[in-house]
Coordinates of C-alpha atoms in Angstrom, one line a residue:
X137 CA 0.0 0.0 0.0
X138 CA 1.4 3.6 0.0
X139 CA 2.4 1.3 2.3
X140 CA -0.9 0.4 1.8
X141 CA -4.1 0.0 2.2
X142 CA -6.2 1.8 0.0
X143 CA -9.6 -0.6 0.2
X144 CA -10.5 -0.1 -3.6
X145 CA -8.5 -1.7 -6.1
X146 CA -6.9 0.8 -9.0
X147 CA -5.9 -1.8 -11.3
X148 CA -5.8 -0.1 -14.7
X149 CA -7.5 -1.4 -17.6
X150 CA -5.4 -2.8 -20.4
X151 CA -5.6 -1.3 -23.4
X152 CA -4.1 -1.8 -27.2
X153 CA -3.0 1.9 -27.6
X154 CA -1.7 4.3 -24.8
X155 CA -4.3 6.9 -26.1
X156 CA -7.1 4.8 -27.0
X157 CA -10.1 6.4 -25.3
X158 CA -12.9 5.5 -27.9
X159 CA -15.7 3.1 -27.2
X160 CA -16.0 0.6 -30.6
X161 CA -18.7 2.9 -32.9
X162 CA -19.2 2.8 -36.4
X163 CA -16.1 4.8 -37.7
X164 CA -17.0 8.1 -39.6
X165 CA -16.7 8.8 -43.3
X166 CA -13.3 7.0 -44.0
X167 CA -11.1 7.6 -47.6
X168 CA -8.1 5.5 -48.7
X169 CA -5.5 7.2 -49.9
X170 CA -4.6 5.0 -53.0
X171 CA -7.9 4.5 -54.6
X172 CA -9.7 7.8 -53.1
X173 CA -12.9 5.3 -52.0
X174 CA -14.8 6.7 -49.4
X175 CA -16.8 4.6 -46.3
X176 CA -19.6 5.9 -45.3
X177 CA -20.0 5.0 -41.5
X178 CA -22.4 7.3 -39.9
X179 CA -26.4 7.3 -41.1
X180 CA -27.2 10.9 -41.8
X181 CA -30.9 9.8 -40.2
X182 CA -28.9 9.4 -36.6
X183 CA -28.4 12.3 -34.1
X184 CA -26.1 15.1 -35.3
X185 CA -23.1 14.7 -33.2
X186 CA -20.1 17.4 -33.1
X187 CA -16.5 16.8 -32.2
X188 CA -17.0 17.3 -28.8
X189 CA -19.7 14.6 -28.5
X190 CA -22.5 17.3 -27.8
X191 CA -25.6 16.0 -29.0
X192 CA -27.2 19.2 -31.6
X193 CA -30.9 19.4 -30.5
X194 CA -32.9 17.8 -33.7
X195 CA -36.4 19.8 -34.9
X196 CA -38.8 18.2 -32.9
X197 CA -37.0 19.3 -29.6
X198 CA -36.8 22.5 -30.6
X199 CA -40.4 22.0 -31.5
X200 CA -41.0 20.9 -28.2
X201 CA -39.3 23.9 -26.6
X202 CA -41.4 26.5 -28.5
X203 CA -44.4 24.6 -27.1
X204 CA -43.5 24.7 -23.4
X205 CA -42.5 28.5 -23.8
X206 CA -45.7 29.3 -24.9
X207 CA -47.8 27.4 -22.8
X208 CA -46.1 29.1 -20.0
X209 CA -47.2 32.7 -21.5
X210 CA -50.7 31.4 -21.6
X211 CA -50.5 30.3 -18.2
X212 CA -50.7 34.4 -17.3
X213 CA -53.2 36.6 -17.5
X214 CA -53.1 40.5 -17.3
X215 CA -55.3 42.4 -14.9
X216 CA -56.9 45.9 -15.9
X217 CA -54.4 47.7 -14.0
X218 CA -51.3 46.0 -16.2
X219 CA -50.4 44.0 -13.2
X220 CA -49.8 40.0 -14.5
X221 CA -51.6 37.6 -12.7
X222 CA -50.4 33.9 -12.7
X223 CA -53.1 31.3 -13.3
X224 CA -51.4 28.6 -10.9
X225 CA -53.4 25.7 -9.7
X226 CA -51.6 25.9 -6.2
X227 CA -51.8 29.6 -4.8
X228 CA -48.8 29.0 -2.7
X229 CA -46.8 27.6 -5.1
X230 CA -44.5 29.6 -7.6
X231 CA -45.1 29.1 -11.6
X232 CA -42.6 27.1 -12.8
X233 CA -40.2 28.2 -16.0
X234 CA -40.5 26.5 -19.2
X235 CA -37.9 23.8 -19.4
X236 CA -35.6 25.3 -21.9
X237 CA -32.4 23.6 -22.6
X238 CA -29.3 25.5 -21.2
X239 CA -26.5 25.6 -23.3
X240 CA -23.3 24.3 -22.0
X241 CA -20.8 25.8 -24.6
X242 CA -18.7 28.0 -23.6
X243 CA -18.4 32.0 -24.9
X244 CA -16.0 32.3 -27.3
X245 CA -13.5 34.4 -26.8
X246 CA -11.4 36.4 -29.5
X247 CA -8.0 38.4 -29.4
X248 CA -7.4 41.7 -31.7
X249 CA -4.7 41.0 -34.1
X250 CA -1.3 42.9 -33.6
X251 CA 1.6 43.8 -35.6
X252 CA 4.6 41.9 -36.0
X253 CA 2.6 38.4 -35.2
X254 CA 4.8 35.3 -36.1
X255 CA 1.6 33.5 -36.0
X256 CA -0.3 35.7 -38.7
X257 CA 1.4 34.4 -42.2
X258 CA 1.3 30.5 -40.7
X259 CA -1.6 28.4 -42.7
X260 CA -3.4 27.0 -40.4
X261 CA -7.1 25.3 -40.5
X262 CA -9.6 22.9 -38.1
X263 CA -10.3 20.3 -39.7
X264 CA -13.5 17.5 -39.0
X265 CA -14.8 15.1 -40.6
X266 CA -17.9 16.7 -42.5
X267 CA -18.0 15.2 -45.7
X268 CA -16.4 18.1 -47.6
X269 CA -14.0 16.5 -50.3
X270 CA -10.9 18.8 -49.0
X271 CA -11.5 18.2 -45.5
X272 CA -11.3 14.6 -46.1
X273 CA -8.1 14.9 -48.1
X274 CA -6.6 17.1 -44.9
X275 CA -8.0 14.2 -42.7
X276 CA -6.1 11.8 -45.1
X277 CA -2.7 13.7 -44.8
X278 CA -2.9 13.9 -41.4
X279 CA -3.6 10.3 -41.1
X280 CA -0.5 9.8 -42.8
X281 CA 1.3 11.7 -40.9
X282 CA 0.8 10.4 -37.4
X283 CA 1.1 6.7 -39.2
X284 CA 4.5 7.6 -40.3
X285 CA 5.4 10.0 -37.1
X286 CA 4.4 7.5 -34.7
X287 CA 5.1 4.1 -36.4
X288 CA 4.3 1.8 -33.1
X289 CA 0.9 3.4 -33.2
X290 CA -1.5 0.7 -35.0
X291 CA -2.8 2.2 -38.2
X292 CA -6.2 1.0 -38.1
X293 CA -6.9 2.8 -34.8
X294 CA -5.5 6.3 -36.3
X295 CA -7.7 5.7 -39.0
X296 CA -10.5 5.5 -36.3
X297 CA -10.1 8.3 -34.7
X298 CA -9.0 10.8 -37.3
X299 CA -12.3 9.7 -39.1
X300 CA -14.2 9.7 -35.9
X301 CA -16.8 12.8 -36.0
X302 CA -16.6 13.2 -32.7
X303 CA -12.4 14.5 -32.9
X304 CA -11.1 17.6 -34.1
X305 CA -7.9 18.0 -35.6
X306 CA -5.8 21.3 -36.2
X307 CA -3.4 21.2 -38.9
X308 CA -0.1 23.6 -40.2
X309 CA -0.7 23.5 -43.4
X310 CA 2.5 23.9 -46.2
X311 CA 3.0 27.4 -48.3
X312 CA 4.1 25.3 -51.2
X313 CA 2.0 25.6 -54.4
X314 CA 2.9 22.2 -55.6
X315 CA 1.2 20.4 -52.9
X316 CA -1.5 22.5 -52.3
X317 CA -4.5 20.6 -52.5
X318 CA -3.4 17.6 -51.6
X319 CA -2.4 15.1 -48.3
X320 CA 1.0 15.9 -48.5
X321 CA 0.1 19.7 -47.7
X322 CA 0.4 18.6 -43.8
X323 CA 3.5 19.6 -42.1
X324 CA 2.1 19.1 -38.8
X325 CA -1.3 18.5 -36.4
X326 CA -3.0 17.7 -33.4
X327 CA -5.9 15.4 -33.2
X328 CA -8.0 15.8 -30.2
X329 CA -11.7 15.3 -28.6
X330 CA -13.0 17.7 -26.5
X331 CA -15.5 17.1 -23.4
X332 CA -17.0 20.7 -23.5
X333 CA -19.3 20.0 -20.6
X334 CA -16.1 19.1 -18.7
X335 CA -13.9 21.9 -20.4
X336 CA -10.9 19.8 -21.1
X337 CA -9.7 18.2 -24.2
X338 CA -7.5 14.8 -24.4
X339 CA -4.8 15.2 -27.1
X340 CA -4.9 11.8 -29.4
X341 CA -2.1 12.5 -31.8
X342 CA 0.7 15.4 -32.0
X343 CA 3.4 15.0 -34.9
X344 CA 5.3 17.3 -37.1
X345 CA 6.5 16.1 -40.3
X346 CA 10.2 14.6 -39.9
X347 CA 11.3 16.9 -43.0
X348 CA 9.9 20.3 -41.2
X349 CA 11.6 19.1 -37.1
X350 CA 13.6 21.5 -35.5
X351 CA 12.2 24.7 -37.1
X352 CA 9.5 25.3 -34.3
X353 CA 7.0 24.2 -35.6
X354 CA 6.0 22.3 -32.6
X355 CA 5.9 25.0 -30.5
X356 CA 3.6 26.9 -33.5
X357 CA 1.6 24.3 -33.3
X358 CA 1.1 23.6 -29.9
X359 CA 0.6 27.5 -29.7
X360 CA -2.1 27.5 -32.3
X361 CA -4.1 24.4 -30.6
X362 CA -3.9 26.7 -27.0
X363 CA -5.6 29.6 -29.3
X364 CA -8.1 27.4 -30.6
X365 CA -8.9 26.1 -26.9
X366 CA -9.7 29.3 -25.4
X367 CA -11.9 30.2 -28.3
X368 CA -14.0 26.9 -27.2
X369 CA -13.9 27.8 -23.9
X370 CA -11.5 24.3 -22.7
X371 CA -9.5 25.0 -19.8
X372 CA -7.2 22.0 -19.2
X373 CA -5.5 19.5 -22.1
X374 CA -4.9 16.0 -20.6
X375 CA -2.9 13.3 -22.6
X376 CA -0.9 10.2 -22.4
X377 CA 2.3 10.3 -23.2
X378 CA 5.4 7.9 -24.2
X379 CA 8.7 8.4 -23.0
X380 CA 10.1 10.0 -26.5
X381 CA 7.4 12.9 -26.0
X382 CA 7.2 14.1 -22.8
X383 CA 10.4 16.0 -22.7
X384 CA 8.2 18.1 -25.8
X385 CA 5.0 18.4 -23.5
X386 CA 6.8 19.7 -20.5
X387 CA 8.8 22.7 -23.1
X388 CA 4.7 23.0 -23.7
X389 CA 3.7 23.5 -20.7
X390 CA 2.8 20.1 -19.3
X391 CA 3.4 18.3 -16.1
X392 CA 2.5 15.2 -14.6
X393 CA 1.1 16.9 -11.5
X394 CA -2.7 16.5 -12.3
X395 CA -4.8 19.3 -11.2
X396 CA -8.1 18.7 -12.7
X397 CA -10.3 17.4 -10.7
X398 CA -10.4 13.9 -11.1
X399 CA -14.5 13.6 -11.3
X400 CA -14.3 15.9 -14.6
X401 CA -12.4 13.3 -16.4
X402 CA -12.7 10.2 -14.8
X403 CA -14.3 7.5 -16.8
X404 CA -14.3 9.4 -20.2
X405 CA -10.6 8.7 -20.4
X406 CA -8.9 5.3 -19.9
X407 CA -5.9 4.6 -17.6
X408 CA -3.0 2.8 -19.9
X409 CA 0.0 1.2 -18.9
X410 CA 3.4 2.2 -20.1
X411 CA 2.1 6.2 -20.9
X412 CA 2.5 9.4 -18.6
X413 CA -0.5 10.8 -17.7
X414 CA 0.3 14.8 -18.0
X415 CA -1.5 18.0 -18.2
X416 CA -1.5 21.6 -18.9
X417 CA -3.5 24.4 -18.0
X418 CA -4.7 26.9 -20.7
X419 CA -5.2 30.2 -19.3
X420 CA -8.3 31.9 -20.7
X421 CA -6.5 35.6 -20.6
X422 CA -2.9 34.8 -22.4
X423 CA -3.1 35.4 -26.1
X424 CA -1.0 32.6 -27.4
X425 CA -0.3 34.2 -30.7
X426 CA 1.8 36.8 -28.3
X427 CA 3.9 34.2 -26.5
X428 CA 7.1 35.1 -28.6
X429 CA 5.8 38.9 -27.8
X430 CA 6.0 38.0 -24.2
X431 CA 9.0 35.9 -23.4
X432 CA 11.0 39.0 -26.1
X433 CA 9.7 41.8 -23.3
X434 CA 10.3 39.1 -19.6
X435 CA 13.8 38.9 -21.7
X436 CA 14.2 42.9 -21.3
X437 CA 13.0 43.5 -18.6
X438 CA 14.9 41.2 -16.3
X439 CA 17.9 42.6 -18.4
X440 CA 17.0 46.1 -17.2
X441 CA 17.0 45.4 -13.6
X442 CA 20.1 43.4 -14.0
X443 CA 21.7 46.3 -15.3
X444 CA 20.3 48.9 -13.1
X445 CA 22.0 46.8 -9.8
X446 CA 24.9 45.8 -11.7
X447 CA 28.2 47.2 -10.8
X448 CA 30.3 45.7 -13.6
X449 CA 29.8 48.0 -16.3
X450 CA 29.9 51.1 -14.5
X451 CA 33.7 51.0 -13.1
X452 CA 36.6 50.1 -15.3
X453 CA 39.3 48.6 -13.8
X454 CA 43.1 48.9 -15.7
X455 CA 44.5 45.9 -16.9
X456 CA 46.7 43.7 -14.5
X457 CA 50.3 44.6 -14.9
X458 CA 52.1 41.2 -16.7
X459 CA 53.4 38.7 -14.0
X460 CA 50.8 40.2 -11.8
X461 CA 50.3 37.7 -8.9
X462 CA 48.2 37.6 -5.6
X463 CA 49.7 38.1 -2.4
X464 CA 48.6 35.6 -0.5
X465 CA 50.4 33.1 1.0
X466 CA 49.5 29.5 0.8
X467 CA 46.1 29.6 -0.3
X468 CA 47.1 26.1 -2.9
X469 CA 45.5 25.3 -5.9
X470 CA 42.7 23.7 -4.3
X471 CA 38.8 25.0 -5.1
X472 CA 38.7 27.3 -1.7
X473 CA 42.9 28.4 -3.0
X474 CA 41.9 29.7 -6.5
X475 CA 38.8 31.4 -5.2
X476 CA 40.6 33.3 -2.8
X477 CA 43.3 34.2 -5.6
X478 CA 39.9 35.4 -7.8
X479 CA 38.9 37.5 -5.0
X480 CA 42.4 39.3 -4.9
X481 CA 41.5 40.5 -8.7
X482 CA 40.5 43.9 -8.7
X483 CA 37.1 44.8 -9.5
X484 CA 35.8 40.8 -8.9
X485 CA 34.2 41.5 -4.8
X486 CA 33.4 45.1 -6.3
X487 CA 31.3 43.5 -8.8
X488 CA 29.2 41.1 -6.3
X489 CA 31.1 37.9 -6.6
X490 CA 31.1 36.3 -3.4
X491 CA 33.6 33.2 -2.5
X492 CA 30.7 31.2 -2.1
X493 CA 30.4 31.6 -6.0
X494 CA 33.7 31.1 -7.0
X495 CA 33.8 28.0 -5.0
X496 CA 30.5 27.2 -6.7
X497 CA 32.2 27.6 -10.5
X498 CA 35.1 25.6 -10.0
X499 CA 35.4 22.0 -11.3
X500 CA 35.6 20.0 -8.5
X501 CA 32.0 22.0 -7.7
X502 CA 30.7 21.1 -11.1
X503 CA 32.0 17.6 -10.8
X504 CA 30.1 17.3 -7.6
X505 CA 27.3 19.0 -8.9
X506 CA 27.3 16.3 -11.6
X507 CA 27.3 13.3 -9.8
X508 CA 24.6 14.6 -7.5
X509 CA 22.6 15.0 -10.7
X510 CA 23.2 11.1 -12.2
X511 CA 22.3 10.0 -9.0
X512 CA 19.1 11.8 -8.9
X513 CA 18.3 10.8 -12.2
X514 CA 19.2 6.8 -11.3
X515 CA 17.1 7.2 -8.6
X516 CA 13.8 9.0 -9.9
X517 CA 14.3 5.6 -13.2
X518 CA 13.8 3.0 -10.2
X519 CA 11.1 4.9 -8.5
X520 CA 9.2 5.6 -11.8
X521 CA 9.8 1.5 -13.0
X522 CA 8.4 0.5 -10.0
X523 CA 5.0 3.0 -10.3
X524 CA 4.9 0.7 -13.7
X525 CA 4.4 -2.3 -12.1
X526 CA 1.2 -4.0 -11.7
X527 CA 1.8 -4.5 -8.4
X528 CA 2.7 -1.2 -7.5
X529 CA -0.9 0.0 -7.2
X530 CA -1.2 0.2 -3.3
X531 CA 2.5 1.8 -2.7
X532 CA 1.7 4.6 -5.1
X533 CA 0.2 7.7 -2.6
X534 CA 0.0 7.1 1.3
X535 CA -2.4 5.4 2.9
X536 CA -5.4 7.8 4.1
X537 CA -6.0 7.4 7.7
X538 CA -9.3 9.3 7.7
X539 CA -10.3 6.0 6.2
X540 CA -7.7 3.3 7.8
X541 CA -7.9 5.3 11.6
X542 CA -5.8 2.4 13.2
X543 CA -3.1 2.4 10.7
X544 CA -0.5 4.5 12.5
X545 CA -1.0 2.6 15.6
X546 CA 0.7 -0.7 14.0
X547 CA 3.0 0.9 11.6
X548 CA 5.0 3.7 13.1
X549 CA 7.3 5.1 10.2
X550 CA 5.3 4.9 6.9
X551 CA 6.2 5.7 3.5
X552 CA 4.9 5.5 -0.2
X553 CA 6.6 5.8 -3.4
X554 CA 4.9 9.9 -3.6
X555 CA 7.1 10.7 -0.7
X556 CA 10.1 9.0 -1.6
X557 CA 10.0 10.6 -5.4
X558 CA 9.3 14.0 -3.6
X559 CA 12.5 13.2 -1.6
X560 CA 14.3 12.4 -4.5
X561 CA 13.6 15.9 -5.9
X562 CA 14.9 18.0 -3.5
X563 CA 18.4 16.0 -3.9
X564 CA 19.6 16.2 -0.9
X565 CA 17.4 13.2 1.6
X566 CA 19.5 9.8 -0.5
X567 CA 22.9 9.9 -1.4
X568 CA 23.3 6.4 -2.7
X569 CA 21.5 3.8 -4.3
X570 CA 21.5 1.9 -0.5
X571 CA 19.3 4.2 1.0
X572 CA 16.9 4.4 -1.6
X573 CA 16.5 0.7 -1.3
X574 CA 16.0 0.9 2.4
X575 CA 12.9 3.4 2.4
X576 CA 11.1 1.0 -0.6
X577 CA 12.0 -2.2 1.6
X578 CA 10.8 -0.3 4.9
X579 CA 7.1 -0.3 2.4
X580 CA 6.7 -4.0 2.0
X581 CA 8.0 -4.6 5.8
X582 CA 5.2 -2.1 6.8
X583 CA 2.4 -3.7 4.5
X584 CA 3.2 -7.2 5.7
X585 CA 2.9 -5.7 9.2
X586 CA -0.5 -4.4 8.7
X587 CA -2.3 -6.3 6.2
X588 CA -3.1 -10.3 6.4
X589 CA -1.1 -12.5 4.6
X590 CA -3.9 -14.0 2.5
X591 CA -4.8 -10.0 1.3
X592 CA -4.2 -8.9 -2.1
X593 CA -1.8 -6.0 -0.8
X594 CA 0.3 -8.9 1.3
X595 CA 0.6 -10.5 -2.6
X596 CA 1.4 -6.7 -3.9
X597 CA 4.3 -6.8 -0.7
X598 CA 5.7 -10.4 -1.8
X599 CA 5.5 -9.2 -5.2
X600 CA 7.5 -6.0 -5.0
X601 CA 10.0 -7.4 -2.6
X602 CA 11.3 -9.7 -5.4
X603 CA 10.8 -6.7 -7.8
X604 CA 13.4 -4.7 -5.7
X605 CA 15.8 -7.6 -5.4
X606 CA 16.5 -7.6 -9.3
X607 CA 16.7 -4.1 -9.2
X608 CA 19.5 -3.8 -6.7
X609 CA 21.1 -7.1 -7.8
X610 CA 21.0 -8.0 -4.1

């Protein structure tokens, strides 16, 4: 358990795909690429469904609205003196409104343009699966592309959602004549449902085209899909990711530190094994087309204030006379030695160096600095292969003892894998391997000690414990 002894299971579901989060539905209007024949999935007699799986409200309930509306006028009546008097069968009872839908979609919000916007001469469009001929053709390149981006990805299931009518896709689209038109236009996209009455979105697929990498267009892209989402009203994007892309989510503004509320996505995405659950807020007020903008005038005025305190470029020291040395006797060539020698420089204590940094920049510092650093990152690999386990389910947060009150009566130093990562983090609680291995050990002693060995979470202890052994090669 966190130690553990969390009383509901939170086994995760297996799933083909990290991302699958589709229930098996008749797959939308579908086009392949060679012979251009196109698959008709959806009966254009069914409800209207849009991409964020809002049901549009078919004639006869807006039929049915008008009614109630005006039955509810009819209910009054209007005495001589202009005052409205409501024909209610119970006098002490208030008339009750007409039952008219209330929309859930969000405002839409729009930002006036500005000069000098990188974003303005990008070809961008939203793409869905409408049965236009060049929306299909879009929906065909960017099927292509996430095939050939994401290559362990099974095609059929791209296909599936791409096509699906209930997922959106936003697409960078090339300035080059000779494939406009066509599937190749694509240079990169996102594909993504929305749960508007939830305001979040999960993000399905996010490739650029390997010919068009390390020219930013990721970060255009993922600046142009933040755009989009305040314009629809979504607040959070939530996706699973793989180990290759979350070092590109996190430069986007990700983390894995969910703060959604759970109950607004819970059961309308699936939990998947092997993929890093990560999310990122999307501030209503920012105009993403402006993030360049931004970061350009932080940049300045940091610079400002460094200059404004700085002493360095205000006094001008001569140059040191040749053969100049310090005269200090037996400071040595250690790290303390050539900081003190530093310090004996004219102009370096003027300028607001400190020994403590001069110390700090040294190579013995950077070497220790660096193997603090590998260890860290050793450690956080074991902590985060373990979360992976199957077994690892009750040793993941700490047990709750609003809900387990005896708990810390029978164990007296608990610990989960939460508090051990957050330990990890601050670099400075393990300093080898060894006592890493001691706190994850100390879980399984204190789970044998509180659960019964025919328990599930006394099978998760026996489990881990032989886990932990191959780890550490003991």
């Amino acid at each position: 358990m966190s130690d553990s002894t969390s009383r509901r299971s939170s086994k995760k579901r297996k799933a083909t795909s990290p991302l699958e989060s589709l229930e098996d539905t008749p797959s939308s209007s579908v086009i392949d690429a060679k012979d251009k024949t196109v698959v008709v999935g959806l009966s254009s007699t069914s409800t209207a469904i849009s991409s964020s799986g809002v049901k549009h409200s078919s004639q006869s309930e807006e039929e049915e609205t008008k009614t109630n509306t005006k039955k509810h006028h009819e209910a009054s009546s209007v005495k001589d003196d202009g005052t409205e008097e409501k024909n209610d069968e119970n006098d002490n009872s208030t008339t009750a409104e007409a039952e008219v839908p209330v929309s859930t979609e969000q405002p839409r919000k729009t930002f006036p343009a500005h000069e000098n916007n990188p974003y303005a001469n990008i070809r961008h469009v939203v793409v869905e699966n409408d049965g236009k001929h060049e929306n299909l053709v879009r929906l065909i390149g960017l099927k292509n592309l996430f095939a050939k981006q994401l290559p362990k990805m099974p095609k059929d299931y791209i296909v599936r959602l791409v096509f699906d009518r209930r997922h959106t896709s936003l697409a960078i689209l090339s300035d080059d004549p000779a494939v406009k038109g066509t599937d190749e236009e694509i240079i990169g996209g996102i594909c993504y449902r929305a749960y508007h009455d939830m305001r979040f979105a999960e993000i399905a697929f996010c490739a650029v085209n390997g010919n068009q990498q390390v020219k930013g267009y990721g970060t255009k892209l993922m600046c142009l899909f933040k755009q989009h989402a305040v314009t629809k009203g979504i607040e959070y994007f939530i996706t699973y990711a793989d180990n290759y892309a979350i070092g590109y989510f996190k430069k986007q503004g990700f983390t894995r530190t969910i703060t959604m509320p759970k109950s607004r996505f819970h059961g309308l995405i699936k939990d998947y094994d092997g993929g890093t659950l990560m999310e990122c807020y999307v501030h209503p007020s920012i105009d993403y087309f402006r993030v360049p903008e931004m970061i350009k005038a932080q940049r300045e005025f940091i610079l400002s204030r460094v200059r404004a305190i700085s002493k360095s470029d205000k006094v001008v020291y001569p140059p040191l006379p040749k053969g100049w040395q310090p005269e200090i006797q037996g400071s040595g060539f250690s790290s303390r030695g050539k900081a003190v020698r530093a310090m004996a420089v004219p102009g370096i204590a003027e300028a607001g160096w400190t020994m403590a940094d001069l110390v700090a920049s040294t190579a013995a510092a950077k070497d220790n600095d660096r193997q603090r650093n590998q260890l860290k990152s050793e450690l956080l690999s074991i902590v985060r292969k373990t979360e992976d386990q199957q077994f690892a389910w009750p040793f993941r947060e700490p047990v709750d003892t609003t809900e387990v009150t005896d708990y810390m009566t029978v164990v007296k130093d608990p610990i989960d894998l939460s508090t051990i990562e957050k330990r990890i983090r601050k670099g400075d609680w393990y300093k080898s391997k060894e006592m890493l291995h001691v706190d994850m050990m100390r879980m399984v002693t204190n789970c044998k000690i509180y659960n019964d060995p025919t328990s599930p979470y006394y099978e998760c202890a026996t489990s881990l414990e032989k886990f932990l052994k191959g780890v550490f090669a003991l």
